[in-house]
mmCIF file of C-alpha atoms in Angstrom:
data_model
loop_
_atom_site.group_PDB
_atom_site.id
_atom_site.type_symbol
_atom_site.label_atom_id
_atom_site.label_comp_id
_atom_site.label_asym_id
_atom_site.label_seq_id
_atom_site.Cartn_x
_atom_site.Cartn_y
_atom_site.Cartn_z
ATOM 1 C CA UNK K 1 16.697 34.860 17.458
ATOM 2 C CA UNK K 2 17.208 31.568 19.269
ATOM 3 C CA UNK K 3 15.649 29.379 16.555
ATOM 4 C CA UNK K 4 18.338 30.351 14.031
ATOM 5 C CA UNK K 5 21.202 29.810 16.488
ATOM 6 C CA UNK K 6 23.263 26.791 15.309
ATOM 7 C CA UNK K 7 23.186 25.370 18.843
ATOM 8 C CA UNK K 8 19.399 25.042 18.650
ATOM 9 C CA UNK K 9 19.041 23.877 15.058
ATOM 10 C CA UNK K 10 19.761 20.414 13.795
ATOM 11 C CA UNK K 11 22.443 19.950 11.179
ATOM 12 C CA UNK K 12 20.713 16.724 10.143
ATOM 13 C CA UNK K 13 17.941 17.337 7.631
ATOM 14 C CA UNK K 14 14.644 15.677 8.417
ATOM 15 C CA UNK K 15 13.883 12.771 6.097
ATOM 16 C CA UNK K 16 10.965 13.337 3.723
ATOM 17 C CA UNK K 17 7.831 11.412 4.722
ATOM 18 C CA UNK K 18 6.834 8.358 2.689
ATOM 19 C CA UNK K 19 3.362 7.736 1.283
ATOM 20 C CA UNK K 20 2.016 4.849 -0.767
ATOM 21 C CA UNK K 21 -0.401 5.287 -3.664
ATOM 22 C CA UNK K 22 -2.957 2.550 -3.026
ATOM 23 C CA UNK K 23 -5.392 0.904 -5.421
ATOM 24 C CA UNK K 24 -6.670 -2.672 -5.644
ATOM 25 C CA UNK K 25 -5.585 -4.823 -2.698
ATOM 26 C CA UNK K 26 -3.694 -1.871 -1.183
ATOM 27 C CA UNK K 27 -7.137 -0.355 -0.498
ATOM 28 C CA UNK K 28 -8.113 -3.376 1.591
ATOM 29 C CA UNK K 29 -7.387 -2.865 5.279
ATOM 30 C CA UNK K 30 -7.367 -6.649 5.800
ATOM 31 C CA UNK K 31 -4.782 -7.038 3.035
ATOM 32 C CA UNK K 32 -2.504 -4.381 4.554
ATOM 33 C CA UNK K 33 -2.996 -5.811 8.055
ATOM 34 C CA UNK K 34 -2.160 -9.292 6.790
ATOM 35 C CA UNK K 35 1.139 -8.090 5.292
ATOM 36 C CA UNK K 36 2.216 -5.501 7.852
ATOM 37 C CA UNK K 37 1.137 -7.289 11.048
ATOM 38 C CA UNK K 38 2.435 -10.760 10.236
ATOM 39 C CA UNK K 39 -0.906 -12.526 9.749
ATOM 40 C CA UNK K 40 0.115 -14.524 6.657
ATOM 41 C CA UNK K 41 -1.538 -17.681 8.062
ATOM 42 C CA UNK K 42 -5.005 -16.096 7.803
ATOM 43 C CA UNK K 43 -7.077 -15.300 4.726
ATOM 44 C CA UNK K 44 -8.257 -11.704 4.297
ATOM 45 C CA UNK K 45 -11.913 -12.670 4.829
ATOM 46 C CA UNK K 46 -10.935 -14.371 8.114
ATOM 47 C CA UNK K 47 -9.148 -11.202 9.240
ATOM 48 C CA UNK K 48 -12.228 -9.113 8.383
ATOM 49 C CA UNK K 49 -14.397 -11.570 10.333
ATOM 50 C CA UNK K 50 -12.146 -11.313 13.412
ATOM 51 C CA UNK K 51 -12.110 -7.503 13.182
ATOM 52 C CA UNK K 52 -15.908 -7.384 12.900
ATOM 53 C CA UNK K 53 -16.785 -9.966 15.546
ATOM 54 C CA UNK K 54 -14.063 -9.767 18.193
ATOM 55 C CA UNK K 55 -12.172 -7.281 20.281
ATOM 56 C CA UNK K 56 -8.732 -7.045 18.678
ATOM 57 C CA UNK K 57 -7.071 -7.101 22.117
ATOM 58 C CA UNK K 58 -8.583 -10.485 22.938
ATOM 59 C CA UNK K 59 -8.372 -12.089 19.485
ATOM 60 C CA UNK K 60 -4.660 -11.325 18.883
ATOM 61 C CA UNK K 61 -1.510 -11.105 20.979
ATOM 62 C CA UNK K 62 -0.480 -7.676 22.279
ATOM 63 C CA UNK K 63 2.005 -6.913 19.487
ATOM 64 C CA UNK K 64 -0.366 -7.900 16.665
ATOM 65 C CA UNK K 65 -3.282 -6.052 18.320
ATOM 66 C CA UNK K 66 -1.178 -2.858 18.534
ATOM 67 C CA UNK K 67 -0.193 -3.214 14.867
ATOM 68 C CA UNK K 68 -3.805 -3.811 13.758
ATOM 69 C CA UNK K 69 -5.113 -0.781 15.672
ATOM 70 C CA UNK K 70 -2.346 1.360 14.194
ATOM 71 C CA UNK K 71 -3.322 0.294 10.655
ATOM 72 C CA UNK K 72 -6.997 0.991 11.371
ATOM 73 C CA UNK K 73 -6.146 4.567 12.439
ATOM 74 C CA UNK K 74 -4.345 5.504 9.220
ATOM 75 C CA UNK K 75 -5.723 8.391 7.223
ATOM 76 C CA UNK K 76 -6.428 7.624 3.564
ATOM 77 C CA UNK K 77 -6.430 10.562 1.177
ATOM 78 C CA UNK K 78 -8.358 10.165 -2.107
ATOM 79 C CA UNK K 79 -6.351 11.277 -5.128
ATOM 80 C CA UNK K 80 -5.362 10.602 -8.694
ATOM 81 C CA UNK K 81 -1.861 9.953 -9.974
ATOM 82 C CA UNK K 82 -0.909 11.385 -13.351
ATOM 83 C CA UNK K 83 0.587 9.238 -16.092
ATOM 84 C CA UNK K 84 -0.762 5.815 -15.130
ATOM 85 C CA UNK K 85 -3.668 3.684 -16.415
ATOM 86 C CA UNK K 86 -5.472 1.138 -14.221
ATOM 87 C CA UNK K 87 -6.700 -2.221 -15.503
ATOM 88 C CA UNK K 88 -6.382 -5.978 -15.152
ATOM 89 C CA UNK K 89 -2.737 -6.119 -16.208
ATOM 90 C CA UNK K 90 -1.009 -8.135 -13.509
ATOM 91 C CA UNK K 91 -1.294 -11.869 -14.122
ATOM 92 C CA UNK K 92 -0.190 -13.642 -10.986
ATOM 93 C CA UNK K 93 0.734 -17.100 -9.902
ATOM 94 C CA UNK K 94 0.248 -18.727 -6.539
ATOM 95 C CA UNK K 95 2.756 -21.075 -4.935
ATOM 96 C CA UNK K 96 1.599 -24.662 -5.424
ATOM 97 C CA UNK K 97 1.258 -25.118 -1.662
ATOM 98 C CA UNK K 98 -1.442 -22.406 -1.617
ATOM 99 C CA UNK K 99 -3.385 -23.618 -4.663
ATOM 100 C CA UNK K 100 -6.729 -25.284 -3.937
ATOM 101 C CA UNK K 101 -7.790 -28.140 -6.183
ATOM 102 C CA UNK K 102 -9.437 -25.718 -8.571
ATOM 103 C CA UNK K 103 -7.637 -24.506 -11.697
ATOM 104 C CA UNK K 104 -9.312 -21.082 -11.460
ATOM 105 C CA UNK K 105 -6.955 -20.192 -8.615
ATOM 106 C CA UNK K 106 -3.720 -21.074 -10.390
ATOM 107 C CA UNK K 107 -3.457 -17.985 -12.636
ATOM 108 C CA UNK K 108 -5.342 -15.093 -11.001
ATOM 109 C CA UNK K 109 -5.273 -11.650 -12.566
ATOM 110 C CA UNK K 110 -4.718 -8.701 -10.255
ATOM 111 C CA UNK K 111 -5.687 -5.089 -10.690
ATOM 112 C CA UNK K 112 -2.659 -3.161 -11.846
ATOM 113 C CA UNK K 113 -1.567 0.081 -13.370
ATOM 114 C CA UNK K 114 0.796 0.702 -16.237
ATOM 115 C CA UNK K 115 2.650 3.850 -17.194
ATOM 116 C CA UNK K 116 0.660 5.780 -19.777
ATOM 117 C CA UNK K 117 1.073 9.554 -20.093
ATOM 118 C CA UNK K 118 -2.446 9.915 -21.556
ATOM 119 C CA UNK K 119 -4.215 8.606 -18.427
ATOM 120 C CA UNK K 120 -4.689 9.175 -14.718
ATOM 121 C CA UNK K 121 -5.453 6.507 -12.117
ATOM 122 C CA UNK K 122 -7.512 7.100 -8.984
ATOM 123 C CA UNK K 123 -6.750 5.665 -5.574
ATOM 124 C CA UNK K 124 -5.622 6.848 -2.171
ATOM 125 C CA UNK K 125 -2.342 7.853 -0.572
ATOM 126 C CA UNK K 126 -1.467 7.008 3.000
ATOM 127 C CA UNK K 127 1.589 7.702 5.116
ATOM 128 C CA UNK K 128 3.918 4.831 6.017
ATOM 129 C CA UNK K 129 7.078 4.276 8.007
ATOM 130 C CA UNK K 130 10.207 3.061 6.250
ATOM 131 C CA UNK K 131 9.575 -0.389 7.748
ATOM 132 C CA UNK K 132 6.030 -0.451 6.302
ATOM 133 C CA UNK K 133 7.388 0.794 2.969
ATOM 134 C CA UNK K 134 9.987 -1.983 2.857
ATOM 135 C CA UNK K 135 7.337 -4.585 3.767
ATOM 136 C CA UNK K 136 5.047 -3.313 0.996
ATOM 137 C CA UNK K 137 7.949 -3.218 -1.491
ATOM 138 C CA UNK K 138 8.632 -6.882 -0.736
ATOM 139 C CA UNK K 139 4.968 -7.853 -1.015
ATOM 140 C CA UNK K 140 4.278 -5.992 -4.262
ATOM 141 C CA UNK K 141 7.490 -6.844 -6.129
ATOM 142 C CA UNK K 142 6.702 -10.501 -5.414
ATOM 143 C CA UNK K 143 3.574 -10.019 -7.529
ATOM 144 C CA UNK K 144 5.547 -8.916 -10.611
ATOM 145 C CA UNK K 145 5.089 -5.230 -9.860
ATOM 146 C CA UNK K 146 7.882 -2.693 -9.969
ATOM 147 C CA UNK K 147 7.889 0.598 -8.171
ATOM 148 C CA UNK K 148 8.671 4.226 -8.805
ATOM 149 C CA UNK K 149 8.934 7.127 -6.435
ATOM 150 C CA UNK K 150 6.779 10.125 -7.284
ATOM 151 C CA UNK K 151 6.508 13.606 -5.838
ATOM 152 C CA UNK K 152 3.493 15.558 -4.625
ATOM 153 C CA UNK K 153 3.300 17.316 -8.011
ATOM 154 C CA UNK K 154 2.449 13.963 -9.649
ATOM 155 C CA UNK K 155 -0.831 13.832 -7.662
ATOM 156 C CA UNK K 156 -4.125 15.648 -7.501
ATOM 157 C CA UNK K 157 -5.654 15.366 -4.034
ATOM 158 C CA UNK K 158 -9.452 15.133 -3.751
ATOM 159 C CA UNK K 159 -9.602 16.549 -0.239
ATOM 160 C CA UNK K 160 -8.518 19.558 1.764
ATOM 161 C CA UNK K 161 -5.980 17.399 3.572
ATOM 162 C CA UNK K 162 -2.498 18.266 2.468
ATOM 163 C CA UNK K 163 0.700 16.252 2.363
ATOM 164 C CA UNK K 164 4.134 17.859 2.772
ATOM 165 C CA UNK K 165 5.747 19.283 -0.354
ATOM 166 C CA UNK K 166 8.815 17.083 0.161
ATOM 167 C CA UNK K 167 6.759 13.861 0.462
ATOM 168 C CA UNK K 168 7.874 10.830 -1.506
ATOM 169 C CA UNK K 169 5.052 8.722 -2.954
ATOM 170 C CA UNK K 170 5.633 5.073 -3.839
ATOM 171 C CA UNK K 171 3.595 3.716 -6.739
ATOM 172 C CA UNK K 172 3.563 0.047 -7.737
ATOM 173 C CA UNK K 173 2.855 -0.722 -11.383
ATOM 174 C CA UNK K 174 2.694 -3.783 -13.571
ATOM 175 C CA UNK K 175 5.934 -4.901 -15.157
ATOM 176 C CA UNK K 176 3.984 -6.459 -18.049
ATOM 177 C CA UNK K 177 3.744 -4.790 -21.423
ATOM 178 C CA UNK K 178 0.769 -6.737 -22.765
ATOM 179 C CA UNK K 179 -2.797 -5.420 -22.698
ATOM 180 C CA UNK K 180 -5.478 -6.218 -20.150
ATOM 181 C CA UNK K 181 -6.500 -9.839 -19.637
#
C-alpha cells in the first residue's frame, strides 16, 4: 500500500486546527474585522456602514479588502461551552485619548464569562489561523480577559457541522472574581 510507505507519509504531524469560542463583541463581524484587518482608526458602526453601502474593493485598499472578504466568509457554528457562566463581569477602561467628554464612556462594562462548573454559556465557534489567534489573544487580554484552551469535548454543537476531534478551542473569560455589575 503506497499510502503507508514512509516515503509517501509525512513524519511531521499536522498541527491541530484552532477555533475561537465567540460571544459578545467576538460575535460582531465589524469588531473582528476592525481587529484582524487593521482598521483601528474606524468605529465599528462606521465599518458596518462601509460594508453595507460600498463595494469593499473600492472602499478599502487591496490588502484590507481581501482580509474583510475573508472574515465575511467564515463559518460560525452555534454551540455551548460547558463550565462557564456569561454575564456583565468585565469592567473595562478606555485610554484617555479615546474617551469622549462624557463620563459614561470612561468605565464601560463588557459581556464576559467566568468559570463556573454549574453553568454553560452559548456562543459560536469559528476557525482561525495562528495569526488571527495571536491577534485575538492580544485584543482580549488587553480587556482584562484571560484565556484557556479547550477541547471539542468541552462543547456541544447546535448544528450538523462537525469540527475535528483534535481541534483546540480558545475561550476568553473574565479575570475578575466579583459578581456582575
